[in-house]
Coordinates of C-alpha atoms and ligand atoms in Angstrom, one line a residue:
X16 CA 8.7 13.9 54.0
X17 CA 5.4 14.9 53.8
X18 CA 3.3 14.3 50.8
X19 CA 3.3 18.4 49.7
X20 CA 6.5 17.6 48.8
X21 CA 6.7 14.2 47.3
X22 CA 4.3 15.7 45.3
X23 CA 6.7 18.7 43.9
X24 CA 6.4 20.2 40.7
X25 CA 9.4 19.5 37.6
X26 CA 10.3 23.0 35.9
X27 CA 12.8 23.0 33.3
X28 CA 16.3 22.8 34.1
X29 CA 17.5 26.0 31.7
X30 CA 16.6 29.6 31.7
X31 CA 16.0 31.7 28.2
X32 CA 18.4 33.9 26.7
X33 CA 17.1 34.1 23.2
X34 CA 13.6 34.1 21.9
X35 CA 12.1 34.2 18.5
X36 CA 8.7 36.6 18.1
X37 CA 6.0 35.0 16.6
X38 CA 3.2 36.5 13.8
X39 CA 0.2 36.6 15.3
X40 CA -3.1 35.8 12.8
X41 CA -7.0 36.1 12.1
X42 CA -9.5 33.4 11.8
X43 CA -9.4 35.3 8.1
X44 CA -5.8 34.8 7.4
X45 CA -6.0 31.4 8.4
X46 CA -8.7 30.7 6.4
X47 CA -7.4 31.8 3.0
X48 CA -4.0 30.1 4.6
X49 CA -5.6 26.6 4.8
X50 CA -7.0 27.0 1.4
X51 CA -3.6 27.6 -0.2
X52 CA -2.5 24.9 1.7
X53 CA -5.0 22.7 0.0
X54 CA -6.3 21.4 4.0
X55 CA -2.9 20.2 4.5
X56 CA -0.5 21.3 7.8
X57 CA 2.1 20.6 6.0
X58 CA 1.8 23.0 3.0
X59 CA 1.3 26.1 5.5
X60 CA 4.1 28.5 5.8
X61 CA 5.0 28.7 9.2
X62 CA 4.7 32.2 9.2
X63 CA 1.9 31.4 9.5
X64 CA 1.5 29.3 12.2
X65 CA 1.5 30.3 15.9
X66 CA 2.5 27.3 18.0
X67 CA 4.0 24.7 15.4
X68 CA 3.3 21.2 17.0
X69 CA 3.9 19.7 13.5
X70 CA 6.6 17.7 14.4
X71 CA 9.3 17.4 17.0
X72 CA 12.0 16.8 14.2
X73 CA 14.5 19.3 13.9
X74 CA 12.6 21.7 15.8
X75 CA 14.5 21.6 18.8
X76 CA 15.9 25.0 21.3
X77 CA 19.9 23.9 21.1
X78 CA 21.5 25.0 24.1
X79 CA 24.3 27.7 24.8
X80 CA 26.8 24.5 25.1
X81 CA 25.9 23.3 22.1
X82 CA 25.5 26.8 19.9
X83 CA 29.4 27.0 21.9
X84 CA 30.3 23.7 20.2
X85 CA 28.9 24.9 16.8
X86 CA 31.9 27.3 16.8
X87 CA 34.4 24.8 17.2
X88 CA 33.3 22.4 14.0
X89 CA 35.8 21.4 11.8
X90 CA 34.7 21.6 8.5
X91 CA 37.5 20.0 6.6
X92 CA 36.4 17.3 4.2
X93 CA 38.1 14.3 5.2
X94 CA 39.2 13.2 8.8
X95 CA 37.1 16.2 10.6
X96 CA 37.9 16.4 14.4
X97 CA 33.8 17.2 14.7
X98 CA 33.5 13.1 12.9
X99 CA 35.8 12.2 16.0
X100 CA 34.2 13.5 19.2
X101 CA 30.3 12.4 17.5
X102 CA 31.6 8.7 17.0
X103 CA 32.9 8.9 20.6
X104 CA 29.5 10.2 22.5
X105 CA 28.0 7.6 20.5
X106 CA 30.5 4.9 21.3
X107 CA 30.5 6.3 24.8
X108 CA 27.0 7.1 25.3
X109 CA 25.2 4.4 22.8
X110 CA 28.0 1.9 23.0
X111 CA 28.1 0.9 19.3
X112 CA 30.9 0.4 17.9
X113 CA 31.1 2.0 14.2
X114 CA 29.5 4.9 13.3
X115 CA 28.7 6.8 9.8
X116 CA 27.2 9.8 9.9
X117 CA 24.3 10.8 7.5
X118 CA 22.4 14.0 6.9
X119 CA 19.0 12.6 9.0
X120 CA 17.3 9.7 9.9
X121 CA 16.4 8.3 6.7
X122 CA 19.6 8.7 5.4
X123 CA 20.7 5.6 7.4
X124 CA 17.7 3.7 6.7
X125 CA 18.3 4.1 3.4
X126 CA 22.1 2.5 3.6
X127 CA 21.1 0.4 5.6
X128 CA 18.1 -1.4 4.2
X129 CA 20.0 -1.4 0.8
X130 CA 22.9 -3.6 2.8
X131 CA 21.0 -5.8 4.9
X132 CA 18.0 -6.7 2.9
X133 CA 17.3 -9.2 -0.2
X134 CA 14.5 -8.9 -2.6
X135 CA 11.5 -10.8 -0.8
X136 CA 12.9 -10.5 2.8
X137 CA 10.8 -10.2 5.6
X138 CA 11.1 -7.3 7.8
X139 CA 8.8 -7.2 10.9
X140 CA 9.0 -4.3 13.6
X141 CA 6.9 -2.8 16.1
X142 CA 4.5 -0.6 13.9
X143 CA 5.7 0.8 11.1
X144 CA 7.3 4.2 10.6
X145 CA 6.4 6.0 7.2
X146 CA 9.9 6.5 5.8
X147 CA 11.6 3.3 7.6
X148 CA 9.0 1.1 5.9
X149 CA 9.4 2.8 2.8
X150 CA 13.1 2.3 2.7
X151 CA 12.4 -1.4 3.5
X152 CA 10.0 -1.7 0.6
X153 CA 12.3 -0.2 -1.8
X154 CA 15.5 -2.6 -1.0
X155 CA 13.2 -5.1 -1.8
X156 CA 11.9 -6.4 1.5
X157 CA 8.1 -6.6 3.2
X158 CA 7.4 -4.9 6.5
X159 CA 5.5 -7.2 9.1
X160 CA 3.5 -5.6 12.2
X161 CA 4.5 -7.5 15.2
X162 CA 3.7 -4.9 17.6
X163 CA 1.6 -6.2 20.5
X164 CA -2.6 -5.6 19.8
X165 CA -2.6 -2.9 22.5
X166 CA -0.3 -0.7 20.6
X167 CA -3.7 -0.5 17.9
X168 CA -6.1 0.3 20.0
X169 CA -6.4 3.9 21.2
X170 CA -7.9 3.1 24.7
X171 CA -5.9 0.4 26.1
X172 CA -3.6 1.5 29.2
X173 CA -0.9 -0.7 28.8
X174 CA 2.1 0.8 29.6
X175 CA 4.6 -0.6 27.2
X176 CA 2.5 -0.3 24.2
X177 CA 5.8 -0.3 22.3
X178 CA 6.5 -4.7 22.9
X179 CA 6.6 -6.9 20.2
X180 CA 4.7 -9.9 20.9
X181 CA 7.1 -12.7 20.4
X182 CA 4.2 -15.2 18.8
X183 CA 3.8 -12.8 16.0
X184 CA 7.5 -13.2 15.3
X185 CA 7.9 -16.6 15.7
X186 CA 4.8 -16.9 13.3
X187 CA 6.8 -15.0 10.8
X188 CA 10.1 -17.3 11.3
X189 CA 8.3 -20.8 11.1
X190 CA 6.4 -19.4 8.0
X191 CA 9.2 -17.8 5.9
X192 CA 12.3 -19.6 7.9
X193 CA 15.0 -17.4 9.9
X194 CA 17.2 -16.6 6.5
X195 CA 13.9 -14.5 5.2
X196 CA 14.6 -12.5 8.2
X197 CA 16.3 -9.8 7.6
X198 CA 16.7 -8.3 11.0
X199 CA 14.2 -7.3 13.6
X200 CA 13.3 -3.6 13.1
X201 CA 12.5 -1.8 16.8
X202 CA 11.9 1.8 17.4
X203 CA 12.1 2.5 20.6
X204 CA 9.1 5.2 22.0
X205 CA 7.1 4.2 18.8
X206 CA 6.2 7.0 17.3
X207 CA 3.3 5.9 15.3
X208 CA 1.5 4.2 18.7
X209 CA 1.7 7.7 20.2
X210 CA 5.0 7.7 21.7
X211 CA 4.8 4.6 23.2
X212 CA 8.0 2.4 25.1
X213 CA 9.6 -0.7 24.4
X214 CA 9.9 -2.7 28.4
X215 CA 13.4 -3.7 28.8
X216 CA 12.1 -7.0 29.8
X217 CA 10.5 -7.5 26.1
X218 CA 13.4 -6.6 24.8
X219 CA 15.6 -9.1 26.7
X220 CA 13.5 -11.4 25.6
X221 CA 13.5 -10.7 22.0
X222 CA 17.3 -10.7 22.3
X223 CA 16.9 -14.5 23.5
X224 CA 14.5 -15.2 20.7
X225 CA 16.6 -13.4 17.8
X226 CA 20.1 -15.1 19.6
X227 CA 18.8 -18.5 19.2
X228 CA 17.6 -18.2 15.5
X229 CA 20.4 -16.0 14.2
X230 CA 18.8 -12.7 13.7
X231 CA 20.2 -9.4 14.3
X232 CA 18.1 -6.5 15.8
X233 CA 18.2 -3.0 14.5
X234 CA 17.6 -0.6 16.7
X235 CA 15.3 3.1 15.5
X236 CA 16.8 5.1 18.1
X237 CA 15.2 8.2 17.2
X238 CA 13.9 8.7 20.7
X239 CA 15.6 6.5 23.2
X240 CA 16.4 8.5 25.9
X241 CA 12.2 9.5 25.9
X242 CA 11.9 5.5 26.3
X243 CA 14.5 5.1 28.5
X244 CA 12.2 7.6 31.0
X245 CA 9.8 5.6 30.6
X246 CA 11.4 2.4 31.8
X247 CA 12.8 4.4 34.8
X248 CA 9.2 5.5 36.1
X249 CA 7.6 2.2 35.1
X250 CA 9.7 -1.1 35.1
X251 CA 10.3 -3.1 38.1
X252 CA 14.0 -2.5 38.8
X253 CA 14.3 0.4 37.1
X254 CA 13.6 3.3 39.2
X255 CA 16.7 3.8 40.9
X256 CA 18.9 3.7 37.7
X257 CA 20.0 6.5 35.5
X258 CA 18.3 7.4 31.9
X259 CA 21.6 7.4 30.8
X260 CA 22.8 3.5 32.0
X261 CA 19.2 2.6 30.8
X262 CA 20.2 3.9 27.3
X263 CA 22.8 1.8 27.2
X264 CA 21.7 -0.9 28.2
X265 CA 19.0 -0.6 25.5
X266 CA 21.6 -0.6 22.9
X267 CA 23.5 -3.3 24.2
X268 CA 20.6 -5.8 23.5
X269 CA 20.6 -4.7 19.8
X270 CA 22.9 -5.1 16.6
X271 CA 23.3 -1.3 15.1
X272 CA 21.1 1.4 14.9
X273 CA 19.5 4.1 13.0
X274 CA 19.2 7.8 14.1
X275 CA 17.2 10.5 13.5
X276 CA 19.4 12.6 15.7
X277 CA 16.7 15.7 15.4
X278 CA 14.6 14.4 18.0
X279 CA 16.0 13.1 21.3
X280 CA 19.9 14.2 20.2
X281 CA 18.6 18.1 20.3
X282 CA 19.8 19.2 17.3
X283 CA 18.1 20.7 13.8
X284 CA 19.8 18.4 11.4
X285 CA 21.6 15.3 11.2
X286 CA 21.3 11.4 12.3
X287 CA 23.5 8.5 11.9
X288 CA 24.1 4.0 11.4
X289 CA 25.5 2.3 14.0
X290 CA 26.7 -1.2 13.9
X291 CA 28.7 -3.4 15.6
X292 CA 29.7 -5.4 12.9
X293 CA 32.7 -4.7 10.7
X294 CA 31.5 -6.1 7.8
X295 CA 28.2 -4.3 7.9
X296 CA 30.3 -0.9 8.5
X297 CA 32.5 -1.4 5.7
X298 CA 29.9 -1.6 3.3
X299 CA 27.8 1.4 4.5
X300 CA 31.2 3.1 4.3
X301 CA 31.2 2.2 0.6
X302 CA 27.7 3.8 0.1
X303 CA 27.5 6.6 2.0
X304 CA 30.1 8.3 -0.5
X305 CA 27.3 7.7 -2.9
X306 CA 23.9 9.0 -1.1
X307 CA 25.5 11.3 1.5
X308 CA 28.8 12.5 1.5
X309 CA 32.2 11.0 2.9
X310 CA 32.3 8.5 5.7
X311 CA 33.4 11.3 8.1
X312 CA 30.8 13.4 7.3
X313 CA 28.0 11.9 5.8
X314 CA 26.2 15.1 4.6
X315 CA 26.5 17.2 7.4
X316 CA 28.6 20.2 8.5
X317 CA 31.6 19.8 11.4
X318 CA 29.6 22.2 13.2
X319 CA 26.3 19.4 13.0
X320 CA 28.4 17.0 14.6
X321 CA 29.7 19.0 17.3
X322 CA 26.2 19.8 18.3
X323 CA 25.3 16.5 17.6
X324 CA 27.8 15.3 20.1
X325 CA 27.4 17.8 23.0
X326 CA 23.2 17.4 22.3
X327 CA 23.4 13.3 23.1
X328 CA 25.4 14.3 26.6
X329 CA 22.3 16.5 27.2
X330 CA 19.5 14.3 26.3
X331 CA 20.7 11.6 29.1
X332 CA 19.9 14.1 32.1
X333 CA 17.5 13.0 34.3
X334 CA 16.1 16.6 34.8
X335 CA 15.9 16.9 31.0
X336 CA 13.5 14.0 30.3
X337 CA 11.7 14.7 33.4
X338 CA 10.6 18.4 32.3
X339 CA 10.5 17.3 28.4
X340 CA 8.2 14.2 29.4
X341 CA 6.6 16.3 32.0
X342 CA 5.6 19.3 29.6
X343 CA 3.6 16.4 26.8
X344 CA 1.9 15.1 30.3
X345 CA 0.8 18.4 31.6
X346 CA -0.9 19.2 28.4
X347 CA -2.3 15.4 27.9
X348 CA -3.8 15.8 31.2
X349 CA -5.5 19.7 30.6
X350 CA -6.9 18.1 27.7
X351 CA -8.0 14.9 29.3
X352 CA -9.9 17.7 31.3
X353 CA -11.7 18.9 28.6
X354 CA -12.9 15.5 27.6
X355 CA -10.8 15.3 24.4
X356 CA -10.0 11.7 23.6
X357 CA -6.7 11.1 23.3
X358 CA -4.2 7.9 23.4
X359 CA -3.1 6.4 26.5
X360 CA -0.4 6.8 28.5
X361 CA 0.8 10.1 27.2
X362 CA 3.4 9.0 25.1
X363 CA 6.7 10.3 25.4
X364 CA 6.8 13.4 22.2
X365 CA 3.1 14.7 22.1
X366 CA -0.4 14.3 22.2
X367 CA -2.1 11.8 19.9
X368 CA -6.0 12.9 19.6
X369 CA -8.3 10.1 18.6
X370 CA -10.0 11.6 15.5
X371 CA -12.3 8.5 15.5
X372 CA -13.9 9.4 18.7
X373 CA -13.3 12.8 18.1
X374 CA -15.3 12.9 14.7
X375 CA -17.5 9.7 14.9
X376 CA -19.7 10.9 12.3
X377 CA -16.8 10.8 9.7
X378 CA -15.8 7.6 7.6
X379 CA -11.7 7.3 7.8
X380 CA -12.4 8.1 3.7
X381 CA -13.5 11.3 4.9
X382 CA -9.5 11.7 6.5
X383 CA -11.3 12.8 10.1
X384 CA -7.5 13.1 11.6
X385 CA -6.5 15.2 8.4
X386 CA -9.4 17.4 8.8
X387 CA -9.7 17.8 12.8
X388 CA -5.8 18.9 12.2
X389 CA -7.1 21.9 9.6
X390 CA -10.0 22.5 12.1
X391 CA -7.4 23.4 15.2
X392 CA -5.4 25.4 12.8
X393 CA -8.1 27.1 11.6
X394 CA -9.0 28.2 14.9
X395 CA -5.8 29.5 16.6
X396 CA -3.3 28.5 14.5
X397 CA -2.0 25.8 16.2
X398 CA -0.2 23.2 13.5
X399 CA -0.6 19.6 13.8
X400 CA -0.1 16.8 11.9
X401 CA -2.3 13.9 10.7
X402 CA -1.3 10.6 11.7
X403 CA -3.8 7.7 10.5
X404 CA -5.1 6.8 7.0
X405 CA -3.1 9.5 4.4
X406 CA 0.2 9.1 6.6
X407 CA -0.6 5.1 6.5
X408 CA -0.1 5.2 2.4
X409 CA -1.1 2.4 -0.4
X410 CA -0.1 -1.4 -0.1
X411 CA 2.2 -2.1 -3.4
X412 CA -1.2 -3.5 -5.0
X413 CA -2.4 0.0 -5.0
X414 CA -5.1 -0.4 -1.9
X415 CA -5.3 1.7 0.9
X416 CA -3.7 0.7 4.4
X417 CA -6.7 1.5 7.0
X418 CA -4.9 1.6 9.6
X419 CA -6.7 1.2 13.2
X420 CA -5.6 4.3 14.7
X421 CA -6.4 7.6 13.3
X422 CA -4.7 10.2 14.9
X423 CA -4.1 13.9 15.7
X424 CA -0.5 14.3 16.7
X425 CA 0.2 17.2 18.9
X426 CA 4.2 17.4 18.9
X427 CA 6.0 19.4 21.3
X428 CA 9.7 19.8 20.2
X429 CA 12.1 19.9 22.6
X430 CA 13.1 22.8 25.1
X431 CA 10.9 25.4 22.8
X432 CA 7.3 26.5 24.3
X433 CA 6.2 27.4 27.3
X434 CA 3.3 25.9 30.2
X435 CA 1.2 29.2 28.8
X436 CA 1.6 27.5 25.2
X437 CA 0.1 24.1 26.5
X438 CA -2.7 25.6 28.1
X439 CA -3.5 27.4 25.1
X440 CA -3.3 24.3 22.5
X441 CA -5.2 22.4 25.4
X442 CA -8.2 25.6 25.2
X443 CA -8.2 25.9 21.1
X444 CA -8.4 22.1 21.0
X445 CA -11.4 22.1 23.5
X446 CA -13.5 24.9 21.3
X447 CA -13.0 22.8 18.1
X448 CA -14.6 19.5 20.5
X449 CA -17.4 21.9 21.2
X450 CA -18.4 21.8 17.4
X451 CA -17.4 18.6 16.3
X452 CA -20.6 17.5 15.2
X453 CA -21.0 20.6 12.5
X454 CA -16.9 19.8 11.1
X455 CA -17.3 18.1 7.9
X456 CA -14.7 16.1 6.3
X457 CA -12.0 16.6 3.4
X458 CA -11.5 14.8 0.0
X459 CA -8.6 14.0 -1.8
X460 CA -7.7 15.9 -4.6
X461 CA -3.9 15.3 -5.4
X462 CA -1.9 12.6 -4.5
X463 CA 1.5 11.8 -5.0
X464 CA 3.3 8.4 -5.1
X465 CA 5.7 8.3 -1.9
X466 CA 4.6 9.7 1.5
X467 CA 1.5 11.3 0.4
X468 CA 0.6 13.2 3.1
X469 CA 3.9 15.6 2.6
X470 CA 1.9 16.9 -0.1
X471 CA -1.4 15.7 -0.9
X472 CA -4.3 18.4 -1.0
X473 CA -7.8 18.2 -0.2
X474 CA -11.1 20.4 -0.5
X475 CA -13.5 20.5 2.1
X476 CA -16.6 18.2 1.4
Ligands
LIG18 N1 12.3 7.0 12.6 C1 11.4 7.6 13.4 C2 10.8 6.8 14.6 C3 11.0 8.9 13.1 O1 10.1 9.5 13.9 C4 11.6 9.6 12.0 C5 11.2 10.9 11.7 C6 12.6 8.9 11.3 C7 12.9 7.6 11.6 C8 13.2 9.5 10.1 O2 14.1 10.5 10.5 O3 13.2 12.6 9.6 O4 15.5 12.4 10.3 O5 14.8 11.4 8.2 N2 10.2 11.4 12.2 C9 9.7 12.8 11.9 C10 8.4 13.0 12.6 C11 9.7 13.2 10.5 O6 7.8 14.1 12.5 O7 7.9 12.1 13.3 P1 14.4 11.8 9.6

């Protein structure tokens, strides 16, 4: 073949049938919008907002097969048929055993950290995520990074920034002893280091390391499938298999699971616990009647489930990933063009700006990721979402967590915009660079006790 077409382009592998109009805004609107909003993306009514690249949670295109499946949920209370054919994609799909369905992703974490961890447990994981850690921390239990240094530095090109370095870990057990443990806690596509995989040959060799001390591995699988691409294009061995056996053999190397099924499982609502151990299941079966609903339903419709269940299938296709991956790479690289800084590799669910080297002049008291996000807004109404020192939170002594990285996430959910959308994100972003040095920062004028930057509100400096 020659190299024109090696070089090919991916397009998606769907057509539209439906679209949703959008309210289109003045720099005037927005203004007095942002004000309301108290400098805060999240307070904005996405009216509002043009191209929402808050999050990629729940804000996923379902397809005709799955709004198909929505019309065949059972809703009966107890024993649903929808219960029955979600616990078999994931048994088939996932290949855990036990499932309980809850109404998101933090549903599970919830249930679970209350049943596997003891007051002053140790919980490391590959960089936290904001409500996982949280849900740690209130069963009792202390999150430790063990994510490898790359993963905290913006400019490293490492291309599994998601590994855990093992030294950190065994650090951890010789210090606190294996029964502190709780579990290993590993996200696969780490979110908070910009989308970032996990190699399958780290985790093979965490399984070794957690097998010979006794510790189980609990799996965030909130965007496997978007790792599982990621091993297929970059780990020796790898390239010839399908996203779908690399899922599962993902899961295989792990103990249960947590899912946020809004992201990778293209849905708008739901997420579940897996385990593979009976004991572990029975108990979450006790407490789920108590946070979420029965154990065959878990707070969410039959309908949920179905969609659920026929959204998983459709995740696992190789021409999925490659146009999903593909659209967060086209508009890493436009940017990249412009001379925006932003983390590398292009992670697997958006663009992460570095607001450090985007606003040098800014201390990270000043929130220079929470204010660049109000700035893009501001001047096309383009939604982001601040990712570095407000998401980050206070230690339980009160302090703030500086965290190294202080980013701009540009999210793109799933199956939703359009290669004219990128390009205009990419162009917006690009006038705001051009001014960077007159932006000033924000301060801090409310803050609230858990996950802050929900709803905290600022004032421009
Ligand atoms: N784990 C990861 C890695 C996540 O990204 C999220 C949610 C959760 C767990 C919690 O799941 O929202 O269904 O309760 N992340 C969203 C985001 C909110 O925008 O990144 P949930």
């Amino acid at each position: 073949m020659t190299k024109k077409f090696n070089n090919r382009s991916w397009a998606e592998p769907y057509k539209m049938k439906m679209v949703e109009l959008l309210k289109m805004t003045t720099k005037n609107q927005r203004l007095k919008a942002l004000k309301e909003a108290g400098f805060n993306t999240f307070l904005l009514k996405s009216e509002d907002v043009y191209i929402d690249l808050l999050t990629d949670s729940g804000t996923n295109s379902m397809s005709d097969r799955q709004w198909s499946a929505f019309m065949t949920g059972d809703e009966a209370y107890a024993g649903s048929k929808s219960y029955y054919n979600m616990e078999k994609a994931i048994q088939t799909f996932y290949g855990y055993k036990y499932v309980i369905p809850t109404h998101q992703g933090r549903g599970a974490e919830n249930i679970l950290s209350q049943i596997l961890i003891k007051k002053g447990d140790i919980v490391p994981g590959n960089m936290y995520f904001t409500t996982t850690r949280l849900h740690q921390e209130l069963a009792g239990g202390k999150f430790e990074d063990i994510i490898i240094d790359e993963a905290h530095d913006a400019k490293s090109e490492f291309p599994f920034k998601g590994n855990v370095d093992l030294n950190k870990l065994d650090y951890l057990v010789k210090k606190h002893g294996a029964s502190k443990i709780s579990y290993v806690s590993i996200a696969t596509n780490v979110n908070m280091a910009g989308g970032q995989p996990i190699s399958m040959a780290n985790l093979k060799a965490l399984r070794e390391y957690t097998k010979t001390h006794g510790i189980r591995i609990i799996h965030d699988m909130t965007r496997v499938a978007e790792n599982a691409y990621f091993i297929q294009q970059r780990e020796e061995g790898y390239a010839n298999k399908k996203i779908k056996e690399i899922v599962f053999e993902i899961c295989s190397l792990t103990d249960g699971a947590t899912m946020s099924a809004k992201k990778d499982a293209l849905v708008n609502i739901g997420g579940f616990l897996a385990t593979n151990e009976w004991d572990v299941f029975e108990e979450a079966r006790n407490l789920v009647v108590v946070y979420e609903g029965l154990h065959t339903y878990g707070g969410l419709a039959g309908r949920d489930m179905e969609a659920i269940a026929v959204g998983i299938k459709e995740s696992l296709d190789d021409h999925h990933q490659r146009a999903r991956v593909g659209q967060v790479e086209y508009l890493g690289k436009k940017m990249e063009e412009f001379g925006i800084p932003i983390v590398k590799p292009i992670g697997g669910h958006g663009i992460f700006v570095d607001a450090k080297a985007f606003l040098p002049h800014l201390t990270q008291d000043q929130f220079p990721a929470q204010t660049l996000a109000a700035e893009i807004y501001l001047d096309s109404g383009v939604r982001t979402m601040e990712r570095g020192i407000v998401s980050a939170g206070r230690k339980a002594n009160g302090e703030n967590y500086y965290p190294d990285l202080e980013l701009v996430r540009f999210t793109i959910p799933r199956r939703v915009y359009t290669q004219a959308h990128m390009d205009v994100i990419a162009e917006s972003t690009a006038m705001v660079y051009d001014r960077r040095k007159k932006i000033k920062g924000l301060t801090m004028i409310y803050e609230p006790k858990y996950l802050r930057f929900f709803q905290a509100r600022f004032d421009k400096l």
